[in-house]
């Protein structure tokens, strides 16, 4: 981290907003001023742009660490994202423009999307789903994913979207934790020309998920009726999406939801082996995602907005579905991989669909850099007018490359820091207002109070320290599903009265934030959050493994890669075959995103006298650095032995 800090400290480039962009921008300096004057009034003004069934009585009830926003207000998220747009010109405007990996296309106007959502809402009701029930969604990036989320929101069911890359076991654990009654999946989804057999994995998950009463299956594979190789339907439990929707009416009244009723649960990795169900509610969440979409992405009626995140992550929730649709945007959605069939697929999509705003992750940008400038250069990217970055720190070189080769030197870049827990964007430039510095997420969004603190919790005006949030914000998580004690402990105990984000950061002399990455046992691999403990638990479930320690090591493309140090049971011997077996085992337990890059066999692991594994030392070894302080170890010789074996195994 100190190398990284040095590079960032020497970053002197500045990009002030172009006057032409500023003249027409949604964001203005006045937003900061009004939020600074009265934060609650600022958020109330943002909430006022939504359609409320009943106005709120109070903007905020704050009993730390529990917040209630827009207390007493009633609204429906789906009605805000769809119905209210149907009375004007948006009715016949594209809400969703979609392209599947094989090249199939669909365009749904706001009217079309609203109709399908109403039918899906009725289908869920027909299966007995009621307000407050949980519905799990395990789908590829197809329009039905957005429809399913909005249908839940319409009837007040709580959705839990599970990333399509997760394994059957991960699906099972999430479904069981939320006690979902219905699972919505697809026969398959396309990824690099292959069909990912989602229904088959869903079947395995449902075999050990007693709360599931019904499964709705979207038929994704064109021309597959009757072909059961990807979807065997279980009589009474499983229903084809299209048949179910055909059997219900398209009339449906949105449920009047309390501002604090649950909208969704989204599982994310923490520092234990068990993912946390992050709980988001209705009024505050929608307020924050709608406001940030409008100002951070400068959304205008003519825009085609493409956020490349999967619906399985929070970015897909907030900036593929809820934020853009609440603003009446045209959203572009793509199903597949960026390098299929060629490495220019994204640029071909931008050109074909006239994308104007692109929001993606540094890991993708670094891959594009590696693939070379020929791919974007072959396409007309002149429709692009704004670029965004999210999910991990963006290194200044990648920022500059993005600006030059994708943005043609004319597009502002918004580097946005936020988390599953924050619901919406927290630290970001406002295009047309904020001068940017490559590698810095710049300053907090109006109405957000971020403060840097040192180890003792003292606020630092600048320098290095921990990122905390010192005041509640509308989109904040309300709790961890079923485990409020863990909520309090994880986020609010380290620095009492403050939300601790888990990130290290630096604030410079201009008050700009430079996010350095996680300081806890959470890794960020290709922009995906993975808990070291989850991977360790998966490894020790393998019959050959006695003990495992997982660390993140720097990786050119992925930001971090997983390295696992494994101690075998006496009955097993290290071998190349066993390494492959262990990697496959982790992928099967959690999902391919958690497959370790490296596995090292070791007779011992470095531990403190109290038995705690010293991951810091393992990280030093994995990254080939000189060893840090080993004096607290029970047996300091373990680590030098380990370093020697590591280096010999690596060679
Ligand atoms: O470490 C930070 C990093 O991603 C973490 C949150 O991950 P997740 O909940 O999966 O949400 C990702 C998308 C919002 C943070 O704790 N992170 C996110 N955005 C940035 C970032 N790190 C640096 N710069 C960012 N712009």
mmCIF file with all atom_site columns, N, CA and C in Angstrom, residues 58-79:
data_model
loop_
_atom_site.group_PDB
_atom_site.id
_atom_site.type_symbol
_atom_site.label_atom_id
_atom_site.label_alt_id
_atom_site.label_comp_id
_atom_site.label_asym_id
_atom_site.label_entity_id
_atom_site.label_seq_id
_atom_site.pdbx_PDB_ins_code
_atom_site.Cartn_x
_atom_site.Cartn_y
_atom_site.Cartn_z
_atom_site.occupancy
_atom_site.B_iso_or_equiv
_atom_site.pdbx_formal_charge
_atom_site.auth_seq_id
_atom_site.auth_comp_id
_atom_site.auth_asym_id
_atom_site.auth_atom_id
_atom_site.pdbx_PDB_model_num
ATOM 1  N N  . UNK A 1 58 ? -41.685 13.183 9.157  1.00 0.00 ? 58 UNK A N  1
ATOM 2  C CA . UNK A 1 58 ? -40.372 13.699 9.565  1.00 0.00 ? 58 UNK A CA 1
ATOM 3  C C  . UNK A 1 58 ? -39.319 13.188 8.585  1.00 0.00 ? 58 UNK A C  1
ATOM 4  N N  . UNK A 1 59 ? -38.311 14.023 8.311  1.00 0.00 ? 59 UNK A N  1
ATOM 5  C CA . UNK A 1 59 ? -37.273 13.611 7.356  1.00 0.00 ? 59 UNK A CA 1
ATOM 6  C C  . UNK A 1 59 ? -36.426 12.485 7.936  1.00 0.00 ? 59 UNK A C  1
ATOM 7  N N  . UNK A 1 60 ? -36.039 12.612 9.203  1.00 0.00 ? 60 UNK A N  1
ATOM 8  C CA . UNK A 1 60 ? -35.083 11.644 9.750  1.00 0.00 ? 60 UNK A CA 1
ATOM 9  C C  . UNK A 1 60 ? -35.338 11.390 11.228 1.00 0.00 ? 60 UNK A C  1
ATOM 10 N N  . UNK A 1 61 ? -35.344 10.113 11.589 1.00 0.00 ? 61 UNK A N  1
ATOM 11 C CA . UNK A 1 61 ? -35.251 9.712  13.001 1.00 0.00 ? 61 UNK A CA 1
ATOM 12 C C  . UNK A 1 61 ? -33.904 9.016  13.154 1.00 0.00 ? 61 UNK A C  1
ATOM 13 N N  . UNK A 1 62 ? -33.061 9.514  14.004 1.00 0.00 ? 62 UNK A N  1
ATOM 14 C CA . UNK A 1 62 ? -31.698 8.961  14.108 1.00 0.00 ? 62 UNK A CA 1
ATOM 15 C C  . UNK A 1 62 ? -31.439 8.536  15.547 1.00 0.00 ? 62 UNK A C  1
ATOM 16 N N  . UNK A 1 63 ? -31.503 7.239  15.773 1.00 0.00 ? 63 UNK A N  1
ATOM 17 C CA . UNK A 1 63 ? -31.142 6.674  17.062 1.00 0.00 ? 63 UNK A CA 1
ATOM 18 C C  . UNK A 1 63 ? -29.933 5.788  16.780 1.00 0.00 ? 63 UNK A C  1
ATOM 19 N N  . UNK A 1 64 ? -28.745 6.367  16.861 1.00 0.00 ? 64 UNK A N  1
ATOM 20 C CA . UNK A 1 64 ? -27.554 5.652  16.377 1.00 0.00 ? 64 UNK A CA 1
ATOM 21 C C  . UNK A 1 64 ? -27.469 4.231  16.930 1.00 0.00 ? 64 UNK A C  1
ATOM 22 N N  . UNK A 1 65 ? -27.140 3.229  16.093 1.00 0.00 ? 65 UNK A N  1
ATOM 23 C CA . UNK A 1 65 ? -26.863 3.358  14.662 1.00 0.00 ? 65 UNK A CA 1
ATOM 24 C C  . UNK A 1 65 ? -28.065 3.024  13.777 1.00 0.00 ? 65 UNK A C  1
ATOM 25 N N  . UNK A 1 66 ? -29.257 3.365  14.228 1.00 0.00 ? 66 UNK A N  1
ATOM 26 C CA . UNK A 1 66 ? -30.432 3.061  13.405 1.00 0.00 ? 66 UNK A CA 1
ATOM 27 C C  . UNK A 1 66 ? -31.087 4.330  12.890 1.00 0.00 ? 66 UNK A C  1
ATOM 28 N N  . UNK A 1 67 ? -31.241 4.381  11.566 1.00 0.00 ? 67 UNK A N  1
ATOM 29 C CA . UNK A 1 67 ? -31.847 5.560  10.945 1.00 0.00 ? 67 UNK A CA 1
ATOM 30 C C  . UNK A 1 67 ? -33.168 5.188  10.298 1.00 0.00 ? 67 UNK A C  1
ATOM 31 N N  . UNK A 1 68 ? -34.098 6.137  10.355 1.00 0.00 ? 68 UNK A N  1
ATOM 32 C CA . UNK A 1 68 ? -35.341 6.026  9.583  1.00 0.00 ? 68 UNK A CA 1
ATOM 33 C C  . UNK A 1 68 ? -35.468 7.312  8.805  1.00 0.00 ? 68 UNK A C  1
ATOM 34 N N  . UNK A 1 69 ? -35.632 7.184  7.499  1.00 0.00 ? 69 UNK A N  1
ATOM 35 C CA . UNK A 1 69 ? -35.762 8.364  6.639  1.00 0.00 ? 69 UNK A CA 1
ATOM 36 C C  . UNK A 1 69 ? -37.186 8.487  6.124  1.00 0.00 ? 69 UNK A C  1
ATOM 37 N N  . UNK A 1 70 ? -37.644 9.714  6.062  1.00 0.00 ? 70 UNK A N  1
ATOM 38 C CA . UNK A 1 70 ? -38.955 10.032 5.508  1.00 0.00 ? 70 UNK A CA 1
ATOM 39 C C  . UNK A 1 70 ? -40.057 9.268  6.245  1.00 0.00 ? 70 UNK A C  1
ATOM 40 N N  . UNK A 1 71 ? -39.983 9.414  7.551  1.00 0.00 ? 71 UNK A N  1
ATOM 41 C CA . UNK A 1 71 ? -40.830 8.652  8.464  1.00 0.00 ? 71 UNK A CA 1
ATOM 42 C C  . UNK A 1 71 ? -42.311 8.961  8.216  1.00 0.00 ? 71 UNK A C  1
ATOM 43 N N  . UNK A 1 72 ? -43.089 7.899  8.059  1.00 0.00 ? 72 UNK A N  1
ATOM 44 C CA . UNK A 1 72 ? -44.529 8.047  7.849  1.00 0.00 ? 72 UNK A CA 1
ATOM 45 C C  . UNK A 1 72 ? -44.917 8.177  6.384  1.00 0.00 ? 72 UNK A C  1
ATOM 46 N N  . UNK A 1 73 ? -43.916 8.383  5.505  1.00 0.00 ? 73 UNK A N  1
ATOM 47 C CA . UNK A 1 73 ? -44.214 8.523  4.078  1.00 0.00 ? 73 UNK A CA 1
ATOM 48 C C  . UNK A 1 73 ? -44.531 7.176  3.448  1.00 0.00 ? 73 UNK A C  1
ATOM 49 N N  . UNK A 1 74 ? -45.334 7.208  2.397  1.00 0.00 ? 74 UNK A N  1
ATOM 50 C CA . UNK A 1 74 ? -45.649 5.980  1.654  1.00 0.00 ? 74 UNK A CA 1
ATOM 51 C C  . UNK A 1 74 ? -45.423 6.209  0.166  1.00 0.00 ? 74 UNK A C  1
ATOM 52 N N  . UNK A 1 75 ? -44.856 5.207  -0.468 1.00 0.00 ? 75 UNK A N  1
ATOM 53 C CA . UNK A 1 75 ? -44.584 5.292  -1.909 1.00 0.00 ? 75 UNK A CA 1
ATOM 54 C C  . UNK A 1 75 ? -44.389 3.890  -2.463 1.00 0.00 ? 75 UNK A C  1
ATOM 55 N N  . UNK A 1 76 ? -44.354 3.782  -3.770 1.00 0.00 ? 76 UNK A N  1
ATOM 56 C CA . UNK A 1 76 ? -44.019 2.488  -4.375 1.00 0.00 ? 76 UNK A CA 1
ATOM 57 C C  . UNK A 1 76 ? -42.888 2.707  -5.374 1.00 0.00 ? 76 UNK A C  1
ATOM 58 N N  . UNK A 1 77 ? -41.850 1.899  -5.245 1.00 0.00 ? 77 UNK A N  1
ATOM 59 C CA . UNK A 1 77 ? -40.660 2.073  -6.077 1.00 0.00 ? 77 UNK A CA 1
ATOM 60 C C  . UNK A 1 77 ? -40.966 1.788  -7.552 1.00 0.00 ? 77 UNK A C  1
ATOM 61 N N  . UNK A 1 78 ? -41.730 0.739  -7.830 1.00 0.00 ? 78 UNK A N  1
ATOM 62 C CA . UNK A 1 78 ? -42.030 0.406  -9.232 1.00 0.00 ? 78 UNK A CA 1
ATOM 63 C C  . UNK A 1 78 ? -42.893 1.497  -9.858 1.00 0.00 ? 78 UNK A C  1
ATOM 64 N N  . UNK A 1 79 ? -43.820 2.056  -9.089 1.00 0.00 ? 79 UNK A N  1
ATOM 65 C CA . UNK A 1 79 ? -44.663 3.130  -9.622 1.00 0.00 ? 79 UNK A CA 1
ATOM 66 C C  . UNK A 1 79 ? -43.801 4.346  -9.947 1.00 0.00 ? 79 UNK A C  1
#
